[in-house]
PDB file of N, CA and C in Angstrom:
ATOM      1  N   UNK B   1       0.839  -1.177   0.000  1.00 90.00           N
ATOM      2  CA  UNK B   1       0.000   0.000   0.000  1.00 90.00           C
ATOM      3  C   UNK B   1       0.888   1.245   0.000  1.00 90.00           C
ATOM      4  N   UNK B   2       0.538   2.233  -0.787  1.00 94.00           N
ATOM      5  CA  UNK B   2       1.301   3.469  -0.886  1.00 94.00           C
ATOM      6  C   UNK B   2       1.028   4.364   0.315  1.00 94.00           C
ATOM      7  N   UNK B   3       2.049   5.154   0.674  1.00 96.00           N
ATOM      8  CA  UNK B   3       1.923   6.064   1.811  1.00 96.00           C
ATOM      9  C   UNK B   3       2.519   7.412   1.441  1.00 96.00           C
ATOM     10  N   UNK B   4       1.782   8.488   1.698  1.00 96.00           N
ATOM     11  CA  UNK B   4       2.309   9.833   1.475  1.00 96.00           C
ATOM     12  C   UNK B   4       3.290  10.133   2.604  1.00 96.00           C
ATOM     13  N   UNK B   5       4.548  10.433   2.230  1.00 97.00           N
ATOM     14  CA  UNK B   5       5.560  10.673   3.250  1.00 97.00           C
ATOM     15  C   UNK B   5       5.982  12.137   3.336  1.00 97.00           C
ATOM     16  N   UNK B   6       5.582  12.958   2.361  1.00 97.00           N
ATOM     17  CA  UNK B   6       5.868  14.389   2.413  1.00 97.00           C
ATOM     18  C   UNK B   6       4.999  15.113   1.391  1.00 97.00           C
ATOM     19  N   UNK B   7       4.808  16.400   1.632  1.00 97.00           N
ATOM     20  CA  UNK B   7       4.063  17.259   0.716  1.00 97.00           C
ATOM     21  C   UNK B   7       4.891  18.511   0.484  1.00 97.00           C
ATOM     22  N   UNK B   8       5.029  18.897  -0.781  1.00 98.00           N
ATOM     23  CA  UNK B   8       5.739  20.128  -1.136  1.00 98.00           C
ATOM     24  C   UNK B   8       4.728  21.023  -1.839  1.00 98.00           C
ATOM     25  N   UNK B   9       4.614  22.269  -1.391  1.00 98.00           N
ATOM     26  CA  UNK B   9       3.559  23.128  -1.921  1.00 98.00           C
ATOM     27  C   UNK B   9       3.971  24.588  -1.987  1.00 98.00           C
ATOM     28  N   UNK B  10       3.263  25.330  -2.819  1.00 97.00           N
ATOM     29  CA  UNK B  10       3.378  26.788  -2.839  1.00 97.00           C
ATOM     30  C   UNK B  10       2.138  27.392  -2.201  1.00 97.00           C
ATOM     31  N   UNK B  11       1.159  26.557  -1.878  1.00 93.00           N
ATOM     32  CA  UNK B  11      -0.139  27.000  -1.359  1.00 93.00           C
ATOM     33  C   UNK B  11      -0.394  26.357   0.004  1.00 93.00           C
ATOM     34  N   UNK B  12       0.257  26.873   1.049  1.00 91.00           N
ATOM     35  CA  UNK B  12       0.191  26.225   2.356  1.00 91.00           C
ATOM     36  C   UNK B  12      -1.215  26.138   2.930  1.00 91.00           C
ATOM     37  N   UNK B  13      -2.115  27.027   2.519  1.00 93.00           N
ATOM     38  CA  UNK B  13      -3.467  26.988   3.059  1.00 93.00           C
ATOM     39  C   UNK B  13      -4.295  25.847   2.476  1.00 93.00           C
ATOM     40  N   UNK B  14      -3.807  25.188   1.423  1.00 90.00           N
ATOM     41  CA  UNK B  14      -4.543  24.094   0.786  1.00 90.00           C
ATOM     42  C   UNK B  14      -4.167  22.712   1.311  1.00 90.00           C
ATOM     43  N   UNK B  15      -3.132  22.626   2.151  1.00 93.00           N
ATOM     44  CA  UNK B  15      -2.672  21.313   2.601  1.00 93.00           C
ATOM     45  C   UNK B  15      -2.692  21.209   4.120  1.00 93.00           C
ATOM     46  N   UNK B  16      -2.737  19.975   4.592  1.00 92.00           N
ATOM     47  CA  UNK B  16      -2.691  19.690   6.010  1.00 92.00           C
ATOM     48  C   UNK B  16      -2.569  18.195   6.203  1.00 92.00           C
ATOM     49  N   UNK B  17      -2.456  17.766   7.411  1.00 91.00           N
ATOM     50  CA  UNK B  17      -2.382  16.340   7.679  1.00 91.00           C
ATOM     51  C   UNK B  17      -1.140  15.956   8.444  1.00 91.00           C
ATOM     52  N   UNK B  18      -0.859  14.665   8.435  1.00 93.00           N
ATOM     53  CA  UNK B  18       0.218  14.129   9.252  1.00 93.00           C
ATOM     54  C   UNK B  18       1.581  14.069   8.612  1.00 93.00           C
ATOM     55  N   UNK B  19       1.670  14.254   7.308  1.00 96.00           N
ATOM     56  CA  UNK B  19       2.974  14.195   6.631  1.00 96.00           C
ATOM     57  C   UNK B  19       3.681  15.548   6.749  1.00 96.00           C
ATOM     58  N   UNK B  20       5.011  15.532   6.739  1.00 97.00           N
ATOM     59  CA  UNK B  20       5.747  16.807   6.739  1.00 97.00           C
ATOM     60  C   UNK B  20       5.372  17.639   5.511  1.00 97.00           C
ATOM     61  N   UNK B  21       5.222  18.944   5.703  1.00 97.00           N
ATOM     62  CA  UNK B  21       4.839  19.854   4.629  1.00 97.00           C
ATOM     63  C   UNK B  21       5.973  20.851   4.408  1.00 97.00           C
ATOM     64  N   UNK B  22       6.453  20.916   3.171  1.00 97.00           N
ATOM     65  CA  UNK B  22       7.505  21.847   2.790  1.00 97.00           C
ATOM     66  C   UNK B  22       6.864  22.949   1.956  1.00 97.00           C
ATOM     67  N   UNK B  23       6.942  24.183   2.439  1.00 97.00           N
ATOM     68  CA  UNK B  23       6.327  25.317   1.750  1.00 97.00           C
ATOM     69  C   UNK B  23       7.410  26.082   0.998  1.00 97.00           C
ATOM     70  N   UNK B  24       7.204  26.238  -0.300  1.00 98.00           N
ATOM     71  CA  UNK B  24       8.169  26.929  -1.153  1.00 98.00           C
ATOM     72  C   UNK B  24       7.534  28.174  -1.768  1.00 98.00           C
ATOM     73  N   UNK B  25       8.336  29.188  -2.095  1.00 97.00           N
ATOM     74  CA  UNK B  25       7.785  30.450  -2.586  1.00 97.00           C
ATOM     75  C   UNK B  25       7.299  30.430  -4.035  1.00 97.00           C
ATOM     76  N   UNK B  26       7.817  29.491  -4.840  1.00 97.00           N
ATOM     77  CA  UNK B  26       7.424  29.464  -6.250  1.00 97.00           C
ATOM     78  C   UNK B  26       7.534  28.050  -6.815  1.00 97.00           C
ATOM     79  N   UNK B  27       7.049  27.891  -8.041  1.00 96.00           N
ATOM     80  CA  UNK B  27       6.987  26.587  -8.713  1.00 96.00           C
ATOM     81  C   UNK B  27       8.367  25.946  -8.871  1.00 96.00           C
ATOM     82  N   UNK B  28       9.367  26.744  -9.250  1.00 97.00           N
ATOM     83  CA  UNK B  28      10.716  26.210  -9.471  1.00 97.00           C
ATOM     84  C   UNK B  28      11.302  25.646  -8.172  1.00 97.00           C
ATOM     85  N   UNK B  29      11.190  26.393  -7.086  1.00 98.00           N
ATOM     86  CA  UNK B  29      11.705  25.928  -5.795  1.00 98.00           C
ATOM     87  C   UNK B  29      10.950  24.684  -5.334  1.00 98.00           C
ATOM     88  N   UNK B  30       9.643  24.656  -5.590  1.00 98.00           N
ATOM     89  CA  UNK B  30       8.835  23.499  -5.220  1.00 98.00           C
ATOM     90  C   UNK B  30       9.328  22.243  -5.951  1.00 98.00           C
ATOM     91  N   UNK B  31       9.575  22.370  -7.247  1.00 97.00           N
ATOM     92  CA  UNK B  31      10.033  21.235  -8.038  1.00 97.00           C
ATOM     93  C   UNK B  31      11.426  20.780  -7.605  1.00 97.00           C
ATOM     94  N   UNK B  32      12.309  21.708  -7.285  1.00 98.00           N
ATOM     95  CA  UNK B  32      13.656  21.345  -6.831  1.00 98.00           C
ATOM     96  C   UNK B  32      13.612  20.591  -5.505  1.00 98.00           C
ATOM     97  N   UNK B  33      12.807  21.084  -4.566  1.00 98.00           N
ATOM     98  CA  UNK B  33      12.677  20.414  -3.272  1.00 98.00           C
ATOM     99  C   UNK B  33      12.066  19.026  -3.431  1.00 98.00           C
ATOM    100  N   UNK B  34      11.036  18.918  -4.254  1.00 98.00           N
ATOM    101  CA  UNK B  34      10.400  17.621  -4.486  1.00 98.00           C
ATOM    102  C   UNK B  34      11.385  16.634  -5.117  1.00 98.00           C
ATOM    103  N   UNK B  35      12.185  17.106  -6.066  1.00 97.00           N
ATOM    104  CA  UNK B  35      13.171  16.239  -6.714  1.00 97.00           C
ATOM    105  C   UNK B  35      14.188  15.723  -5.694  1.00 97.00           C
ATOM    106  N   UNK B  36      14.676  16.614  -4.836  1.00 98.00           N
ATOM    107  CA  UNK B  36      15.640  16.189  -3.820  1.00 98.00           C
ATOM    108  C   UNK B  36      15.024  15.200  -2.836  1.00 98.00           C
ATOM    109  N   UNK B  37      13.817  15.475  -2.375  1.00 98.00           N
ATOM    110  CA  UNK B  37      13.154  14.551  -1.451  1.00 98.00           C
ATOM    111  C   UNK B  37      12.903  13.196  -2.098  1.00 98.00           C
ATOM    112  N   UNK B  38      12.547  13.214  -3.367  1.00 97.00           N
ATOM    113  CA  UNK B  38      12.311  11.977  -4.109  1.00 97.00           C
ATOM    114  C   UNK B  38      13.564  11.103  -4.085  1.00 97.00           C
ATOM    115  N   UNK B  39      14.708  11.711  -4.317  1.00 97.00           N
ATOM    116  CA  UNK B  39      15.969  10.962  -4.335  1.00 97.00           C
ATOM    117  C   UNK B  39      16.395  10.543  -2.929  1.00 97.00           C
ATOM    118  N   UNK B  40      16.321  11.454  -1.974  1.00 97.00           N
ATOM    119  CA  UNK B  40      16.754  11.166  -0.601  1.00 97.00           C
ATOM    120  C   UNK B  40      15.912  10.064   0.032  1.00 97.00           C
ATOM    121  N   UNK B  41      14.603  10.115  -0.181  1.00 96.00           N
ATOM    122  CA  UNK B  41      13.685   9.176   0.456  1.00 96.00           C
ATOM    123  C   UNK B  41      13.419   7.923  -0.374  1.00 96.00           C
ATOM    124  N   UNK B  42      14.025   7.840  -1.561  1.00 96.00           N
ATOM    125  CA  UNK B  42      13.800   6.716  -2.473  1.00 96.00           C
ATOM    126  C   UNK B  42      12.301   6.499  -2.678  1.00 96.00           C
ATOM    127  N   UNK B  43      11.648   7.577  -3.090  1.00 97.00           N
ATOM    128  CA  UNK B  43      10.191   7.576  -3.253  1.00 97.00           C
ATOM    129  C   UNK B  43       9.834   8.194  -4.604  1.00 97.00           C
ATOM    130  N   UNK B  44       8.551   8.362  -4.856  1.00 97.00           N
ATOM    131  CA  UNK B  44       8.073   8.937  -6.111  1.00 97.00           C
ATOM    132  C   UNK B  44       7.381  10.264  -5.851  1.00 97.00           C
ATOM    133  N   UNK B  45       7.624  11.227  -6.726  1.00 97.00           N
ATOM    134  CA  UNK B  45       6.963  12.526  -6.636  1.00 97.00           C
ATOM    135  C   UNK B  45       5.807  12.548  -7.628  1.00 97.00           C
ATOM    136  N   UNK B  46       4.656  13.007  -7.169  1.00 97.00           N
ATOM    137  CA  UNK B  46       3.471  13.096  -8.014  1.00 97.00           C
ATOM    138  C   UNK B  46       2.937  14.526  -7.968  1.00 97.00           C
ATOM    139  N   UNK B  47       2.957  15.206  -9.115  1.00 97.00           N
ATOM    140  CA  UNK B  47       2.493  16.583  -9.216  1.00 97.00           C
ATOM    141  C   UNK B  47       0.976  16.591  -9.347  1.00 97.00           C
ATOM    142  N   UNK B  48       0.303  17.242  -8.422  1.00 96.00           N
ATOM    143  CA  UNK B  48      -1.152  17.311  -8.451  1.00 96.00           C
ATOM    144  C   UNK B  48      -1.657  18.443  -9.344  1.00 96.00           C
ATOM    145  N   UNK B  49      -0.739  19.199  -9.937  1.00 95.00           N
ATOM    146  CA  UNK B  49      -1.065  20.284 -10.880  1.00 95.00           C
ATOM    147  C   UNK B  49      -1.880  21.409 -10.255  1.00 95.00           C
ATOM    148  N   UNK B  50      -1.771  21.570  -8.945  1.00 94.00           N
ATOM    149  CA  UNK B  50      -2.467  22.664  -8.271  1.00 94.00           C
ATOM    150  C   UNK B  50      -1.545  23.395  -7.302  1.00 94.00           C
ATOM    151  N   UNK B  51      -0.248  23.350  -7.597  1.00 95.00           N
ATOM    152  CA  UNK B  51       0.723  23.971  -6.705  1.00 95.00           C
ATOM    153  C   UNK B  51       1.171  23.049  -5.594  1.00 95.00           C
ATOM    154  N   UNK B  52       0.921  21.746  -5.744  1.00 97.00           N
ATOM    155  CA  UNK B  52       1.277  20.770  -4.713  1.00 97.00           C
ATOM    156  C   UNK B  52       1.859  19.512  -5.356  1.00 97.00           C
ATOM    157  N   UNK B  53       2.936  19.018  -4.747  1.00 98.00           N
ATOM    158  CA  UNK B  53       3.533  17.740  -5.144  1.00 98.00           C
ATOM    159  C   UNK B  53       3.557  16.850  -3.899  1.00 98.00           C
ATOM    160  N   UNK B  54       3.094  15.617  -4.041  1.00 98.00           N
ATOM    161  CA  UNK B  54       3.160  14.663  -2.930  1.00 98.00           C
ATOM    162  C   UNK B  54       4.296  13.682  -3.212  1.00 98.00           C
ATOM    163  N   UNK B  55       5.009  13.348  -2.142  1.00 98.00           N
ATOM    164  CA  UNK B  55       6.079  12.355  -2.213  1.00 98.00           C
ATOM    165  C   UNK B  55       5.502  11.079  -1.610  1.00 98.00           C
ATOM    166  N   UNK B  56       5.497  10.009  -2.412  1.00 98.00           N
ATOM    167  CA  UNK B  56       4.815   8.773  -2.031  1.00 98.00           C
ATOM    168  C   UNK B  56       5.790   7.607  -2.029  1.00 98.00           C
ATOM    169  N   UNK B  57       5.705   6.803  -0.960  1.00 96.00           N
ATOM    170  CA  UNK B  57       6.465   5.570  -0.871  1.00 96.00           C
ATOM    171  C   UNK B  57       5.552   4.443  -1.335  1.00 96.00           C
ATOM    172  N   UNK B  58       5.941   3.770  -2.419  1.00 93.00           N
ATOM    173  CA  UNK B  58       5.113   2.698  -2.978  1.00 93.00           C
ATOM    174  C   UNK B  58       5.576   1.310  -2.533  1.00 93.00           C
ATOM    175  N   UNK B  59       6.536   1.245  -1.608  1.00 85.00           N
ATOM    176  CA  UNK B  59       7.079  -0.055  -1.184  1.00 85.00           C
ATOM    177  C   UNK B  59       6.204  -0.708  -0.153  1.00 85.00           C
TER     178      UNK B  59
END
């Protein structure tokens, strides 16, 4: 079963929950942070196309 392990967003008022939330000032910074987390956590980044990327562990 997949588990959301982090959220990267430019829209902090749209997200909440139990996973760590990384708030970035713009789209480029959001994508860079998501890419790094994806590699560090050995997980997958999924862009929700609304200013939010979720990092998911599919293992």
